[in-house]
Each structure stands twice: as structure tokens, then as C-alpha cells.
Amino acid sequence: MQTVSTLADLRSTRLSFPGIVGLVPTMGYLHEGHLSLIRRAKEECDHVVVSIFVNPTQFGPREDLSNYPRDPERDLSLIEPLGTDLVWMPTAEMMYPQGYQTWVEVEAMTRPLEGAMRPGHFRGVTTVVAKLFNGVQPHKAYFGQKDAQQAAVIRQMTRDLNFPIEIVVCPIIREPDGLAMSSRNVYLDPEQRNAATVLYRSLTGAKEAYENGERGAEKLRQIMNDELASEPLAQVQYVSCADYDTLEELDTVKGKALLSMAVFIGKTRLIDNFVLG
Ligand code: AMP
């Protein structure tokens, strides 16, 4: 396994890969969710490239960029046994040198949900992912359903900008009690960690109602909100029942829908979602 940081080193190593190349973009502090993407890429591709880059441009001024957990040595020791060929770890100065001024923006579908709560977040995400795509030039790129809106936005960007890349979205990996794995879970103290299971419970409640025939989107949102309200440590930011493709809020669930939420447990912001239909 090779580790590179500069674009020149990335390019020369990339040129030595004759077969299908899969890219797994990450911000590091890897857990089983990330590793599941790498395993899937390994199954489907001849060469696997993992990028590790805590992208400053997707963090808001009051977000956790400086505290974001980092442990590159541990990350490399987790990636190596999976048969990864190349790890790209650029620095912020390499990605955004002095005078940098080009941005990629997806419009309507970045406005609701995460986009409404985190202004500028998706502009940072789509810009860095476009740069990762141009650097690595993969045939396939692997993302998690955990960040459902991000996956939808990247699919849209890939289509709109004609990137010749297949976007593969992989299922959410959860802890045994249902909490979606996240690098941010390390911020939770034991009491908060226990409270954090309320996201999964509230999604499960709404899914059960849907499976029993409930199609009213407001009713499904209410079921989720009621469960979240039962946990004193949970502060809801949004709860949504939206169209799976457009991410617009629904009145009635007809086709595929996305139940999603962002909830603060203490200072830690957690997101989770289920797909219906
Ligand atoms: P991050 O390092 O948080 O930017 O995540 C890198 C990639 O891993 C993104 O495509 C995430 O959606 C994906 N990911 C994060 N957590 C999970 C999880 N619990 N299950 C599946 N994929 C995940």
C-alpha cells in the first residue's frame, strides 16, 4: 500500500493502475462504516484508492473543524489489511493554495435539510469531491447512505458535469443498538451515547407505521418528533419525510421516500435516515 500527499505523486501512481479504479473519499478517523465502503470497492474494482482529507471548506465557522477527530496512523493500519492500493492524504494548502477561487455548486437540492442548517456545506463538499475525482480519475466512487443528501447531491453533480464515474451508495453500518456509526460518536459521553439511540428508535417507529399502511408524511414526522421529545438530552434540528430524489418535503408518501433527521445530543450533531419504499 502506497501513501502519497502531492498531486504529482498521486498522478504518477494512478498511471500505474491498468484496471478499474475505485475511490473511497473519507475525512479519516475511520470506523466500520468507512471500512464497508473500502471492502465493497475492493470487491468491485481492480485498484482501490482511499482519500483522507478533513475538508475545511465544508465546515461552517461555528462547526467542529479544529476539533474534528484525527488519527492517521490508526487509519492506515485499518486500511492496509483490506488490500487498498493507494492512500491520498493531501494537505489543506495543497487543495486550496493561496488565490484559490473556483467552486462547484449544485442548486435546488442542496437548499433543504443539511443545506438549510449548514450554509455553504455542500458547496465545500461538491468542490472537494470534484477535485478528488479530477485527481484520482476513478471509474467508480463509493459513498455511504449515512449522508443521504450528500450522496444525492454527488450523483446530481456527477451527472451534470459529465464525470465518467459510477457513484455507488452503500448501506448505513450501525452499532448493535442501532446508532449509525460516525466519527463524531467519540464526542459522546456514556450518558449521551445512551441517549443517542433515540434517533434509531424514532426512525424505526415511523418505518413501522409506514409498514402498517400509514402514508401521511406529517403523521410520520410526528411519530419521529414524539419519540425524539421523549429523550431529554435530544435537541431536534430537523425531522423530514421527503421525496427520495428531489428531497422536497412530502404530504403523502407515494414512491420512494427518505425519512431523515439531525439531532443534537449535547454539543454533538448526529444525523440518520431510513429509506421507505
Ligand atoms: P466521512 O469521513 O464522515 O466524510 O465519511 C466518508 C464516507 O463514509 C461518506 O461517504 C459517508 O457517508 C460514509 N459513512 C460514514 N458513516 C457511515 C456509516 N455508518 N455507514 C456507511 N457509510 C458511512
XYZ file of C-alpha atoms and ligand atoms in Angstrom:
300
model
C 0.000 0.000 0.000
C 1.385 3.365 -1.002
C 0.657 6.652 0.751
C 1.016 9.926 -1.145
C 0.174 13.539 -0.438
C 1.083 15.632 -3.510
C -0.954 15.667 -6.701
C 2.174 14.802 -8.708
C 2.775 11.627 -6.654
C -0.909 10.741 -6.843
C -0.895 11.120 -10.641
C 2.211 9.026 -11.235
C 0.979 6.190 -9.026
C -2.507 6.368 -10.554
C -0.981 5.970 -14.039
C 0.491 2.624 -12.978
C -3.027 1.187 -12.375
C -4.165 -0.532 -15.575
C -7.589 -1.786 -14.404
C -10.824 -0.460 -12.897
C -10.085 2.087 -10.146
C -12.439 2.664 -7.195
C -12.198 5.771 -4.981
C -13.401 5.928 -1.370
C -13.363 9.555 -0.137
C -13.170 9.965 3.665
C -12.294 12.518 6.319
C -10.432 9.852 8.328
C -10.943 8.638 11.887
C -12.182 5.508 10.216
C -14.808 3.116 11.549
C -16.669 0.072 10.186
C -18.869 2.368 8.034
C -15.828 3.578 6.087
C -14.320 0.085 6.006
C -17.531 -1.299 4.466
C -17.104 1.141 1.546
C -13.475 0.065 1.091
C -14.448 -3.643 1.160
C -17.162 -3.040 -1.429
C -14.703 -1.135 -3.648
C -12.212 -3.997 -3.312
C -14.876 -6.495 -4.438
C -15.834 -4.445 -7.479
C -12.561 -2.833 -8.626
C -9.011 -3.859 -9.560
C -7.415 -0.999 -7.611
C -8.721 0.856 -4.564
C -7.746 4.427 -3.690
C -8.783 5.875 -0.308
C -8.546 9.619 0.256
C -8.246 11.036 3.763
C -8.821 14.773 3.924
C -10.647 16.815 6.557
C -12.013 19.340 4.080
C -12.076 22.802 5.718
C -14.457 24.314 3.152
C -17.387 22.098 4.172
C -17.269 23.217 7.832
C -19.147 26.314 8.967
C -17.405 28.932 11.148
C -19.048 27.560 14.304
C -18.556 23.889 13.430
C -16.013 21.362 14.681
C -13.185 21.663 12.100
C -10.393 22.250 14.632
C -11.704 19.540 16.986
C -12.565 17.025 14.261
C -11.043 13.712 15.438
C -7.886 12.657 13.595
C -5.634 9.592 13.865
C -3.881 8.973 10.531
C -1.652 6.161 11.825
C -4.605 4.195 13.113
C -6.461 4.896 9.840
C -3.578 3.475 7.781
C -3.392 0.364 9.979
C -7.131 -0.228 9.390
C -6.943 0.354 5.626
C -3.840 -1.726 4.863
C -5.268 -5.218 5.594
C -8.233 -4.533 3.282
C -5.975 -4.577 0.219
C -6.067 -0.838 -0.511
C -3.538 0.102 -3.207
C -3.141 3.797 -2.533
C -3.992 6.327 0.177
C -4.071 10.002 -0.800
C -3.655 12.406 2.124
C -3.373 15.926 0.729
C -2.941 18.985 2.963
C -5.399 21.890 3.020
C -2.690 24.092 1.467
C -2.356 21.682 -1.472
C -6.095 21.557 -2.062
C -6.722 25.280 -1.561
C -3.499 27.185 -2.283
C -3.347 30.932 -1.896
C -5.528 32.574 -4.537
C -7.895 29.615 -4.876
C -11.242 30.826 -6.309
C -13.194 28.073 -8.096
C -16.282 26.430 -6.615
C -18.776 23.769 -7.685
C -22.372 24.351 -6.605
C -25.426 22.143 -7.011
C -28.552 24.296 -6.676
C -32.104 23.328 -5.589
C -31.409 20.011 -3.890
C -28.738 21.499 -1.601
C -31.202 24.019 -0.111
C -33.326 21.886 2.293
C -32.262 19.631 5.193
C -28.479 19.702 5.788
C -28.125 22.585 3.326
C -30.582 24.733 5.305
C -28.816 24.038 8.616
C -25.256 24.233 7.288
C -24.968 27.119 4.801
C -22.077 26.570 2.387
C -21.601 22.944 3.467
C -22.497 21.344 0.129
C -20.518 23.928 -1.848
C -17.478 22.680 0.085
C -18.442 19.029 -0.392
C -19.078 19.212 -4.145
C -15.954 21.293 -4.719
C -13.682 18.887 -2.860
C -15.295 15.795 -4.391
C -14.857 17.276 -7.894
C -11.180 17.875 -7.042
C -10.811 14.319 -5.696
C -12.453 12.969 -8.875
C -10.107 15.007 -11.089
C -7.069 13.962 -9.075
C -7.788 10.229 -8.881
C -9.843 9.824 -12.094
C -11.616 6.734 -10.747
C -14.123 4.590 -12.659
C -16.276 4.201 -9.553
C -16.643 6.201 -6.330
C -18.129 4.897 -3.082
C -20.289 6.902 -0.672
C -22.434 5.990 2.351
C -26.219 6.257 2.588
C -25.484 7.663 6.084
C -25.069 11.054 4.380
C -28.168 10.630 2.212
C -28.389 14.187 0.887
C -24.650 14.226 0.173
C -24.991 11.032 -1.887
C -27.928 12.529 -3.838
C -26.048 15.808 -4.434
C -22.927 13.988 -5.635
C -24.986 11.844 -8.012
C -26.502 15.041 -9.419
C -23.117 16.778 -9.752
C -21.610 13.727 -11.468
C -24.455 13.705 -13.999
C -24.489 17.463 -14.528
C -20.714 17.801 -15.040
C -20.376 14.602 -17.130
C -17.867 12.934 -14.830
C -17.411 9.442 -16.336
C -17.716 7.909 -12.858
C -20.236 5.449 -11.415
C -21.462 6.542 -7.988
C -22.034 3.578 -5.651
C -24.043 4.271 -2.485
C -23.543 1.719 0.320
C -25.864 0.921 3.268
C -25.541 2.514 6.719
C -23.435 0.478 9.162
C -24.803 0.644 12.710
C -23.708 -0.224 16.244
C -25.539 -3.235 17.754
C -28.056 -0.867 19.431
C -28.857 0.865 16.141
C -26.755 4.033 16.430
C -25.331 4.837 12.985
C -21.525 4.708 13.101
C -19.931 8.144 12.839
C -16.506 9.631 13.543
C -18.384 12.151 15.731
C -19.719 9.440 18.086
C -16.433 9.707 20.055
C -17.619 13.099 21.341
C -20.495 11.430 23.257
C -20.063 10.722 26.982
C -21.666 7.466 28.272
C -24.982 9.133 29.149
C -25.147 10.896 25.786
C -24.134 7.716 23.967
C -27.124 6.002 25.556
C -29.443 8.901 24.649
C -28.190 8.832 21.030
C -30.108 5.598 20.348
C -33.271 7.734 20.204
C -32.576 8.587 16.538
C -32.764 4.933 15.502
C -35.833 4.339 17.692
C -37.699 7.271 16.180
C -36.882 6.195 12.608
C -37.934 2.631 13.440
C -41.271 3.889 14.850
C -42.045 5.809 11.669
C -40.996 2.891 9.473
C -43.272 0.539 11.395
C -46.196 2.944 10.929
C -45.387 3.097 7.190
C -45.293 -0.705 7.012
C -48.705 -0.779 8.717
C -50.101 1.423 5.948
C -49.521 4.999 7.177
C -48.834 7.271 4.176
C -49.345 10.709 5.732
C -45.924 12.393 5.750
C -46.900 14.760 8.582
C -48.011 11.785 10.685
C -44.655 10.066 10.056
C -42.798 13.271 11.017
C -44.937 13.486 14.167
C -44.116 9.896 15.171
C -40.400 10.692 14.853
C -40.731 14.009 16.733
C -42.735 12.394 19.563
C -40.087 9.733 20.122
C -37.274 12.332 19.993
C -39.178 14.508 22.501
C -39.119 11.603 24.985
C -35.314 11.941 25.281
C -34.381 14.984 27.402
C -30.803 15.143 26.033
C -32.007 15.356 22.409
C -32.416 18.761 20.691
C -34.054 18.319 17.303
C -32.723 20.415 14.419
C -34.952 18.962 11.702
C -37.125 15.925 11.045
C -38.072 15.217 7.452
C -40.146 12.933 5.273
C -39.098 13.908 1.760
C -39.122 12.640 -1.803
C -36.106 10.352 -2.246
C -34.904 12.010 -5.474
C -35.771 15.700 -5.110
C -35.584 15.883 -1.282
C -38.743 18.032 -1.258
C -40.999 17.567 1.780
C -43.973 15.310 1.063
C -47.656 15.495 2.010
C -48.270 11.858 1.095
C -45.742 9.068 0.631
C -46.285 7.512 -2.793
C -42.971 6.311 -4.294
C -39.564 6.140 -2.622
C -39.200 8.463 0.368
C -36.413 9.500 2.740
C -37.021 9.792 6.477
C -34.169 11.858 7.882
C -33.185 13.925 10.890
C -30.462 15.991 12.520
C -30.396 15.979 16.308
C -28.004 17.492 18.826
C -27.106 15.281 21.768
C -25.295 17.796 23.956
C -22.931 19.617 21.578
C -22.690 16.676 19.166
C -24.748 16.893 16.000
C -25.938 13.485 14.766
C -27.745 12.649 11.508
C -29.540 9.468 10.490
C -32.059 8.271 7.919
C -34.160 5.393 6.602
C -35.385 4.883 3.043
C -39.040 3.907 2.549
C -40.389 2.099 -0.491
P -16.774 10.962 6.419
O -15.398 10.517 6.791
O -17.686 11.184 7.585
O -16.783 12.107 5.419
O -17.429 9.730 5.646
C -16.811 9.196 4.486
C -17.798 8.303 3.791
O -18.184 7.251 4.660
C -19.088 9.041 3.376
O -19.486 8.606 2.086
C -20.061 8.601 4.441
O -21.409 8.617 4.009
C -19.586 7.173 4.703
N -20.055 6.739 6.010
C -19.899 7.390 7.192
N -20.506 6.712 8.197
C -21.075 5.611 7.631
C -21.841 4.522 8.128
N -22.172 4.430 9.415
N -22.242 3.568 7.258
C -21.924 3.668 5.945
N -21.200 4.666 5.405
C -20.774 5.628 6.231
